[in-house]
Short mmCIF file of C-alpha atoms in Angstrom, two decimals:
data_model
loop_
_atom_site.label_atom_id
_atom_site.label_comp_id
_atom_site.label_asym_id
_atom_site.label_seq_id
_atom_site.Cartn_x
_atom_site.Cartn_y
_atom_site.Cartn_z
CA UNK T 109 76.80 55.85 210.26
CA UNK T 110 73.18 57.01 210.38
CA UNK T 111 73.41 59.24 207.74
CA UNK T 112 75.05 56.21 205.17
CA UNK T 113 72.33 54.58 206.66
CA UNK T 114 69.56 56.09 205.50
CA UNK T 115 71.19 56.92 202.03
CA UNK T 116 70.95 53.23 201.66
CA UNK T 117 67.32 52.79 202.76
CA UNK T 118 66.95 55.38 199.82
CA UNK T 119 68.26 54.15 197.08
CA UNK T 120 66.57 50.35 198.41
CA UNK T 121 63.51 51.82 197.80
CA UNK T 122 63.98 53.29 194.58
CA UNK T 123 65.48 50.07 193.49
CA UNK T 124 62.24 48.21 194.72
CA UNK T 125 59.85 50.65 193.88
CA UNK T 126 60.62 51.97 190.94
CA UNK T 127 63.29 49.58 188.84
CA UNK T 128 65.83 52.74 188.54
CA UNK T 129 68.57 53.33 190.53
CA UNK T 130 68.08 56.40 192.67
CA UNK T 131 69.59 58.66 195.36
CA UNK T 132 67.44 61.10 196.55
CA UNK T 133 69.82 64.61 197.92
CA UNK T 134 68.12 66.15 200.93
CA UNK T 135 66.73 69.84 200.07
CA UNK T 136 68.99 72.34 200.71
CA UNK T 137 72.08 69.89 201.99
CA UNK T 138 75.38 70.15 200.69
CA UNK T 139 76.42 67.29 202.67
CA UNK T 140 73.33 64.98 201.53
CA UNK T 141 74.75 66.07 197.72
CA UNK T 142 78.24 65.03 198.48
CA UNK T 143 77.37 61.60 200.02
CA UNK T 144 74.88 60.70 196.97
CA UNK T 145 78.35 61.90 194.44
CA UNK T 146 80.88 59.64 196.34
CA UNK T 147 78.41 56.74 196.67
CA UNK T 148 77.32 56.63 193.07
CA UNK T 149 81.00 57.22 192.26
CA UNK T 150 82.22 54.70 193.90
CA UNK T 151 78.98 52.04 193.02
CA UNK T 152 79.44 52.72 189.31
CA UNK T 153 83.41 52.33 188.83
CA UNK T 154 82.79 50.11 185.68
CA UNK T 155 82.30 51.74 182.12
CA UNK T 156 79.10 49.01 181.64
CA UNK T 157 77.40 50.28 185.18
CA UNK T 158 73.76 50.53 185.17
CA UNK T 159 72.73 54.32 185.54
CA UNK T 160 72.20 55.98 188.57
CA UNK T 161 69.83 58.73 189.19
CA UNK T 162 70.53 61.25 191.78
CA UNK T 163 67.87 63.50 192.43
CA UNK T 164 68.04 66.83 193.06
CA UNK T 165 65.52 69.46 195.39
CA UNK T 166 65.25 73.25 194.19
CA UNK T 167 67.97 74.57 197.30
CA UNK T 168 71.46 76.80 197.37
CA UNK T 169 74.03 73.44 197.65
CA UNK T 170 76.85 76.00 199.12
CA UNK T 171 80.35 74.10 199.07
CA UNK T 172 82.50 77.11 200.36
CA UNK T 173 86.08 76.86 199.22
CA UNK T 174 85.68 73.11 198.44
CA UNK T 175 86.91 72.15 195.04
CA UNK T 176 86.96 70.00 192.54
CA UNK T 177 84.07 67.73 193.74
CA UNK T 178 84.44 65.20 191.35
CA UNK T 179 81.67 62.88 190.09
CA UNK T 180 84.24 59.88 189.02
CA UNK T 181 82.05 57.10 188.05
CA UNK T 182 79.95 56.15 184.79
CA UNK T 183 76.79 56.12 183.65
CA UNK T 184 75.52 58.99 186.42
CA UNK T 185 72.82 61.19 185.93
CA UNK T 186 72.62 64.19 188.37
CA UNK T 187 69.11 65.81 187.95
CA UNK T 188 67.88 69.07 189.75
CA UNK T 189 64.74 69.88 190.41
CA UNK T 190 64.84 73.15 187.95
CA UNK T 191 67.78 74.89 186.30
CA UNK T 192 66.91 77.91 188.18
CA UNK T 193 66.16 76.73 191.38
CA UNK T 194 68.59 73.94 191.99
CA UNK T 195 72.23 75.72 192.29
CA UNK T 196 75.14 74.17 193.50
CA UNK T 197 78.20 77.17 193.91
CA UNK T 198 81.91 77.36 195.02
CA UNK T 199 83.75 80.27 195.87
CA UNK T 200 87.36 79.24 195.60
CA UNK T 201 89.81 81.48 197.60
CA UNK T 202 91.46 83.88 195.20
CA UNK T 203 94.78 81.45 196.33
CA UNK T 204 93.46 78.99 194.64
CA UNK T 205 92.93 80.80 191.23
CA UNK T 206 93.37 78.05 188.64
CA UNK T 207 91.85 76.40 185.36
CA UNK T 208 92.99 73.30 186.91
CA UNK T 209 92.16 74.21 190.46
CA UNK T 210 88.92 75.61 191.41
CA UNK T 211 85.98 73.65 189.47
CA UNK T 212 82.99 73.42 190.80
CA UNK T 213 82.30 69.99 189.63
CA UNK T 214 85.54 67.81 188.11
CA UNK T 215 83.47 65.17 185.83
CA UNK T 216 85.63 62.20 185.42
CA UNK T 217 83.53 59.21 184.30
CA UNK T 218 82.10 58.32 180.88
CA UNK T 219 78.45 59.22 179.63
CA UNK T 220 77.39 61.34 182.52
CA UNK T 221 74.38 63.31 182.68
CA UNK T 222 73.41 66.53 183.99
CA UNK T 223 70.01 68.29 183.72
CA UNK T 224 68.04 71.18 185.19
CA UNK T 225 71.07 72.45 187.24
CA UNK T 226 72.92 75.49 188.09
CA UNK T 227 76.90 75.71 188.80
CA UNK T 228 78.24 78.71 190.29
CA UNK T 229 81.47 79.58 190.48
CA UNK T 230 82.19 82.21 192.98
CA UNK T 231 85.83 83.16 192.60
CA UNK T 232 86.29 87.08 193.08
CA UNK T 233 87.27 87.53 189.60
CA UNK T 234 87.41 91.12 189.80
CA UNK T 235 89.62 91.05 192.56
CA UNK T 236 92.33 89.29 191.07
CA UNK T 237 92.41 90.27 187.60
CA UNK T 238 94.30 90.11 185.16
CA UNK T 239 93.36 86.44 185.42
CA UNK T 240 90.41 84.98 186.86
CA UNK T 241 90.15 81.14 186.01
CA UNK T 242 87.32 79.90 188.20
CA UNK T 243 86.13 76.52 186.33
CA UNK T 244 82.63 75.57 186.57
CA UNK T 245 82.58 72.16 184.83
CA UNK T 246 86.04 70.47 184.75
CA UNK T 247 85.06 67.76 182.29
CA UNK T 248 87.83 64.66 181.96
CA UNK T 249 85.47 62.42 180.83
CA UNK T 250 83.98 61.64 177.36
CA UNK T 251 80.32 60.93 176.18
CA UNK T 252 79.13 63.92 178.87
CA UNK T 253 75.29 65.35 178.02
CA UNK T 254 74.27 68.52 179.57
CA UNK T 255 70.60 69.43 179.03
CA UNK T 256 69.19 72.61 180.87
CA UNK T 257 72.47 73.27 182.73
CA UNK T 258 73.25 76.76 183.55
CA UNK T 259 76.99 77.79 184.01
CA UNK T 260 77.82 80.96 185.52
CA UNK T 261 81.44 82.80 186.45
CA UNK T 262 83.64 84.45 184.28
CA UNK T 263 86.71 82.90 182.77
CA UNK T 264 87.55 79.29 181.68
CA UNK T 265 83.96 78.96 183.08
CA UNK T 266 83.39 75.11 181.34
CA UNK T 267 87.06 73.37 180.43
CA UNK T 268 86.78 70.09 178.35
CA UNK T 269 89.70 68.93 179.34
CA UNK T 270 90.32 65.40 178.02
CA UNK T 271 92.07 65.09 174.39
CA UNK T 272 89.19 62.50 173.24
CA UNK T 273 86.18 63.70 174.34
CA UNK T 274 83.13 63.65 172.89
CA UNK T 275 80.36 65.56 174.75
CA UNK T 276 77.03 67.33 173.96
CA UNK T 277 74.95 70.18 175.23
CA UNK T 278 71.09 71.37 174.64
CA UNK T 279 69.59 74.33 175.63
CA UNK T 280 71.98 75.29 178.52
CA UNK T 281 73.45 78.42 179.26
CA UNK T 282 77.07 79.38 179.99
CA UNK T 283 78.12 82.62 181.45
CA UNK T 284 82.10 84.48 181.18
CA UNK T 285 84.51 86.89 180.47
CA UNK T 286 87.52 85.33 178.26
CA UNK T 287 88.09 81.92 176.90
CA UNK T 288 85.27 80.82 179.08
CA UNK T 289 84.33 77.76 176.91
CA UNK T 290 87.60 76.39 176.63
CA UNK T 291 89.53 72.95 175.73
CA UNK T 292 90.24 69.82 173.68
CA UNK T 293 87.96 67.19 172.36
CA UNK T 294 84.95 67.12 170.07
CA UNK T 295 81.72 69.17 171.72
CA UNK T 296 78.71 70.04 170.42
CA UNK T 297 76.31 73.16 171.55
CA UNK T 298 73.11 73.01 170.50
CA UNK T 299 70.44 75.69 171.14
CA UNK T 300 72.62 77.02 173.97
CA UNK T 301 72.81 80.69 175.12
CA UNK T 302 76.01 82.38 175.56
CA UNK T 303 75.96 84.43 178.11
CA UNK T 304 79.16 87.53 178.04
CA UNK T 305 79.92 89.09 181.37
CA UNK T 306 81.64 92.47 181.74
CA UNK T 307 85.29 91.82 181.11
CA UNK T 308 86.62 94.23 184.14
CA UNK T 309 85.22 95.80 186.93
CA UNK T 310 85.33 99.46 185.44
CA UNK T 311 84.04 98.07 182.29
CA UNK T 312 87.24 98.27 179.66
CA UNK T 313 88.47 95.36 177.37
CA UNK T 314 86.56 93.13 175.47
CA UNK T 315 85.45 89.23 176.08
CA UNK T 316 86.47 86.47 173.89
CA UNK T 317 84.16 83.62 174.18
CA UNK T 318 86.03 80.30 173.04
CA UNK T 319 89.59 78.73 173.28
CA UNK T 320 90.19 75.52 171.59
CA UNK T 321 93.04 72.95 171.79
CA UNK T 322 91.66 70.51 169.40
CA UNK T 323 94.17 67.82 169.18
CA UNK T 324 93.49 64.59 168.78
CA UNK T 325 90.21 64.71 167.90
CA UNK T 326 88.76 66.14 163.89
CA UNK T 327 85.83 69.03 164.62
CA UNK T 328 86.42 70.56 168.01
CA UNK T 329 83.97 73.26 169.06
CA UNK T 330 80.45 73.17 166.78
CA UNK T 331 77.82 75.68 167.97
CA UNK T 332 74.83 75.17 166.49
CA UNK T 333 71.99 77.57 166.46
CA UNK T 334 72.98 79.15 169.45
CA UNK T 335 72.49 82.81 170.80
CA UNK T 336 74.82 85.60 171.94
CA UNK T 337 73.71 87.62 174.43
CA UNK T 338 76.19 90.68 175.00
CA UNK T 339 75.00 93.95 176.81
CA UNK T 340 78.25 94.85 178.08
CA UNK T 341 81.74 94.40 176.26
CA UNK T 342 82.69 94.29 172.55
CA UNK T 343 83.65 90.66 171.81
CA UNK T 344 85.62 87.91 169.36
CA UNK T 345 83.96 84.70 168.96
CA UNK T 346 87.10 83.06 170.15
CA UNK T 347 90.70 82.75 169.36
CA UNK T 348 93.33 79.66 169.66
CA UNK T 349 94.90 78.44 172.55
CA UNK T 350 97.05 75.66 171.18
CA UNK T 351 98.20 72.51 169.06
CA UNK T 352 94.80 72.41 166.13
CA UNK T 353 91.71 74.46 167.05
CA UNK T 354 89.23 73.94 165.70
CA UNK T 355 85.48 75.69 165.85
CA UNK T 356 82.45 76.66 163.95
CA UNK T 357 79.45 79.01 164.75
CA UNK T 358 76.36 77.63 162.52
CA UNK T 359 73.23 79.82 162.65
CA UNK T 360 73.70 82.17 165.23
CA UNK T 361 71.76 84.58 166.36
CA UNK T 362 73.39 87.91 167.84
CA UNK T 363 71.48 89.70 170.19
CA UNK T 364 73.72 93.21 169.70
CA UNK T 365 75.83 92.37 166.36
CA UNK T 366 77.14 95.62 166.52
CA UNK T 367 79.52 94.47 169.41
CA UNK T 368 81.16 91.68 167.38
CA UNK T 369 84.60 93.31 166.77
CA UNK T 370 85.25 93.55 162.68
CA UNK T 371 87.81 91.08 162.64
CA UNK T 372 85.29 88.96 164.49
CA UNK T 373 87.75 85.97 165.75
CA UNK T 374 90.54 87.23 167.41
CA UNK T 375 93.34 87.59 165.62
CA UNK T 376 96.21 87.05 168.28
CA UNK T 377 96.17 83.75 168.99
CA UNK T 378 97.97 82.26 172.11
CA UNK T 379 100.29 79.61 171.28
CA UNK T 380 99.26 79.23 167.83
CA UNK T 381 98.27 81.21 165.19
CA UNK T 382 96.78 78.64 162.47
CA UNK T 383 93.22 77.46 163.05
CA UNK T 384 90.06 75.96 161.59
CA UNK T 385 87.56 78.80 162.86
CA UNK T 386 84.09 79.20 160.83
CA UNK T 387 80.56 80.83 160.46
CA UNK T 388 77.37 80.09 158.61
CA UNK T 389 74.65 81.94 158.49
CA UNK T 390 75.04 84.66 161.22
CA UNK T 391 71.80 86.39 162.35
CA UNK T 392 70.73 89.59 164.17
CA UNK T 393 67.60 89.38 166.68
CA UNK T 394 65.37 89.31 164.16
CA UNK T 395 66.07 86.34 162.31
CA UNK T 396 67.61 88.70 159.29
CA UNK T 397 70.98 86.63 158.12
CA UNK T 398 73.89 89.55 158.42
CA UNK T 399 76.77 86.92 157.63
CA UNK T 400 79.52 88.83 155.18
CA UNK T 401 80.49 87.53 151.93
CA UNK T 402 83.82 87.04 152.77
CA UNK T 403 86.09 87.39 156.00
CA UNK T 404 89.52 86.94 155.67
CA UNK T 405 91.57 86.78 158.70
CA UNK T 406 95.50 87.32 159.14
CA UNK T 407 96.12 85.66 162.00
CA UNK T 408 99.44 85.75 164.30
CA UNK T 409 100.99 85.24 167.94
CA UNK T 410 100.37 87.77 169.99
CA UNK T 411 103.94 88.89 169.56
CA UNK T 412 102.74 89.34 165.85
CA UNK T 413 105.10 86.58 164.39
CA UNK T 414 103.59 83.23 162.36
CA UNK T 415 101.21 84.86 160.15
CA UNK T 416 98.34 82.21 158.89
CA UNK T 417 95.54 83.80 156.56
CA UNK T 418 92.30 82.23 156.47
CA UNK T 419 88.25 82.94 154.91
CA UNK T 420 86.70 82.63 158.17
CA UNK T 421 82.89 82.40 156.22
CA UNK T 422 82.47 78.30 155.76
CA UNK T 423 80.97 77.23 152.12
CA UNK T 424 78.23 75.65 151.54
CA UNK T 425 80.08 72.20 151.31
CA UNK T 426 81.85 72.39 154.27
CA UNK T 427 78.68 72.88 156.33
CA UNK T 428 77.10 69.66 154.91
CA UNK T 429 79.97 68.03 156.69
CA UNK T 430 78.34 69.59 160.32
CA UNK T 431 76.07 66.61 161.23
CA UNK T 432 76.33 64.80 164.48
CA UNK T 433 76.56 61.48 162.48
CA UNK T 434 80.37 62.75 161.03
CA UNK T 435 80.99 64.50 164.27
CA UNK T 436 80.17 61.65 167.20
CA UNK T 437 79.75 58.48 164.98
CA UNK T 438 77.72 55.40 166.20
CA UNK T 439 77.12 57.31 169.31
CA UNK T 440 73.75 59.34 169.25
CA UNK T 441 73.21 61.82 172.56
CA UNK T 442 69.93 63.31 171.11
CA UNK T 443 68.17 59.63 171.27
CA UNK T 444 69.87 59.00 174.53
CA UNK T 445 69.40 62.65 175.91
CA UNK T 446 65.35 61.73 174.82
CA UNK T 447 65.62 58.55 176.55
CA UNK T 448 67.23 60.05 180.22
CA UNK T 449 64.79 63.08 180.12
CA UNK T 450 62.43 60.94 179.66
CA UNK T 451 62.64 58.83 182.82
CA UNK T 452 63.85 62.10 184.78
CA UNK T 453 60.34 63.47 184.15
CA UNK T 454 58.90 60.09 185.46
CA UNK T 455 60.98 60.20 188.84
CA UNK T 456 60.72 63.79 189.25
CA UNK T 457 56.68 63.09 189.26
CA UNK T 458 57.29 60.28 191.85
CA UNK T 459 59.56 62.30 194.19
CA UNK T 460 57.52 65.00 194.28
CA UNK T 461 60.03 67.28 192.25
CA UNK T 462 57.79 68.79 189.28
#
């Protein structure tokens, strides 16, 4: 009773001092964190809720085996105190191994914010290959910004897993194996690094980074100057996983091109062999463009049945269709992303967390 206690007297004061709704996580204390999720879960049920700030102290948030924390209201933003410093980790048992199972974090609300955060995903992957599904961010929700938000485990490491999503990303970072940015719905990367772990423990196979579902929504996966940093497997940008994927790689930068496998997509899709997969003005670590005239694909099942062939280099008019106006509409996460990081820095100064 205490404890609820003094959460209150928290967010009171922010509320009186400040005009913004805040919760203020004690540093280092998993159980603090949990308290401030469920409370601003269950304060901001309604899609119009005003936004909630919870504030987050550099610390090691250590959940254990707990799973699937979910943050299930709306209009949330969960700030840490640095990307580096403020890391919140699982480590599921190997029982447990799951995409739909072991998240981290299971976002369920609409236009939730995270910033300057770590998620860690501690699943002994190696141990129970040949799958290793440990799920960072389990997003259900739709209008989801992530800005400075580091992801690290190995596969199916962030799963957008609502049909109609719409979510957005800025300079994060995402760390895996295979398929480890994987899902449905429309979600954009922008300026994020791609982080590609080594596939197996004695360092064989190769690491595919993306697998889309895209069903019901029209663009699906669009990274957008983005870099790939590989220093250990070869790798395929991604391959399909079912129904209509759908992704494009715009602008980006290859730290070791020489590991991109020739076909460059993988060729052996998983339930489906058609696809919309793209690239536009691929660079090497100097800036020089190295994207091929042409790249055409034959794509099949991994039983090598359904052939689709496809140009996997995008035109010049089909790029001019990449904006974020086409892709997310009236909604505009840049100006809102501005807006939240804005008053983030402002709270962070009051709480003492710059």
């Amino acid at each position: 009773m205490r404890r609820y206690l003094l959460l209150f007297v928290v967010v009171f004061m922010a509320l009186a001092g400040y005009g913004q709704d805040v919760i203020l996580v004690r540093k280092g204390d998993v159980q603090s964190l949990l308290d401030a999720i469920k409370t601003a879960s269950d304060r901001n049920r309604d899609r119009d809720s005003e936004r909630i700030f919870i504030l987050i102290p550099d610390g090691y948030y250590d959940l254990g085996e707990k799973t699937l924390t979910r943050v299930a209201g709306n209009n949330i933003a969960l700030i840490g105190q640095s990307m580096e410093g403020t890391i919140i980790r699982n480590a599921p048992s190997i029982k447990m191994e799951s995409i739909s199972k072991t998240a981290v974090l299971q976002n369920r609300g609409k236009g939730n914010y995270y910033q300057d955060l770590t998620l860690k995903n501690d699943l002994d992957y190696y141990n129970v290959e040949p799958d290793g599904r440990a799920v960072c961010l389990q997003d259900k929700g739709d209008r989801t910004i992530c800005n400075r938000v580091r992801m690290l485990s190995y596969q199916d490491t962030y799963y957008s897993d609502y049909e109609k999503s719409h979510n957005y990303f800025q300079n994060s970072e995402i760390h895996g194996t295979i398929d480890f940015i994987c899902g449905a719905g429309d979600v954009w990367f922008e300026r994020c690094m791609i982080v590609t772990e080594k596939r197996r423990r004695d360092g064989s196979g190769h690491n595919i980074i993306m697998a889309p579902r895209t069903s019901e929504t029209k663009w699906g996966y669009v990274f957008n100057r983005c870099t790939i940093k590989n220093d250990e497997s070869a790798f395929y940008y991604g391959r399909g996983w079912h129904t209509n994927p759908r992704c494009v790689w715009l602008y980006t930068k290859l730290m070791t091109p020489e590991k991109l496998l020739p076909t460059r997509f993988d060729p052996e899709g998983m339930k489906i062999s058609s696809n919309y997969f793209k690239e536009y003005g691929t660079m090497d670590a100097h800036g020089h463009d190295i994207t091929p005239k042409t790249n055409v694909v034959r794509f099949t099942l991994r039983d090598h049945t359904q052939p689709f062939v496809a140009e996997t280099i995008m035109t010049r008019d089909e790029l001019k269709q990449y904006t974020l106006k086409n892709v997310f509409g009236e909604w505009n996460p840049v100006k809102l992303l501005k807006k939240l990081e804005k008053t983030s820095k402002k709270l962070k100064k009051q709480y003492k967390l710059n």
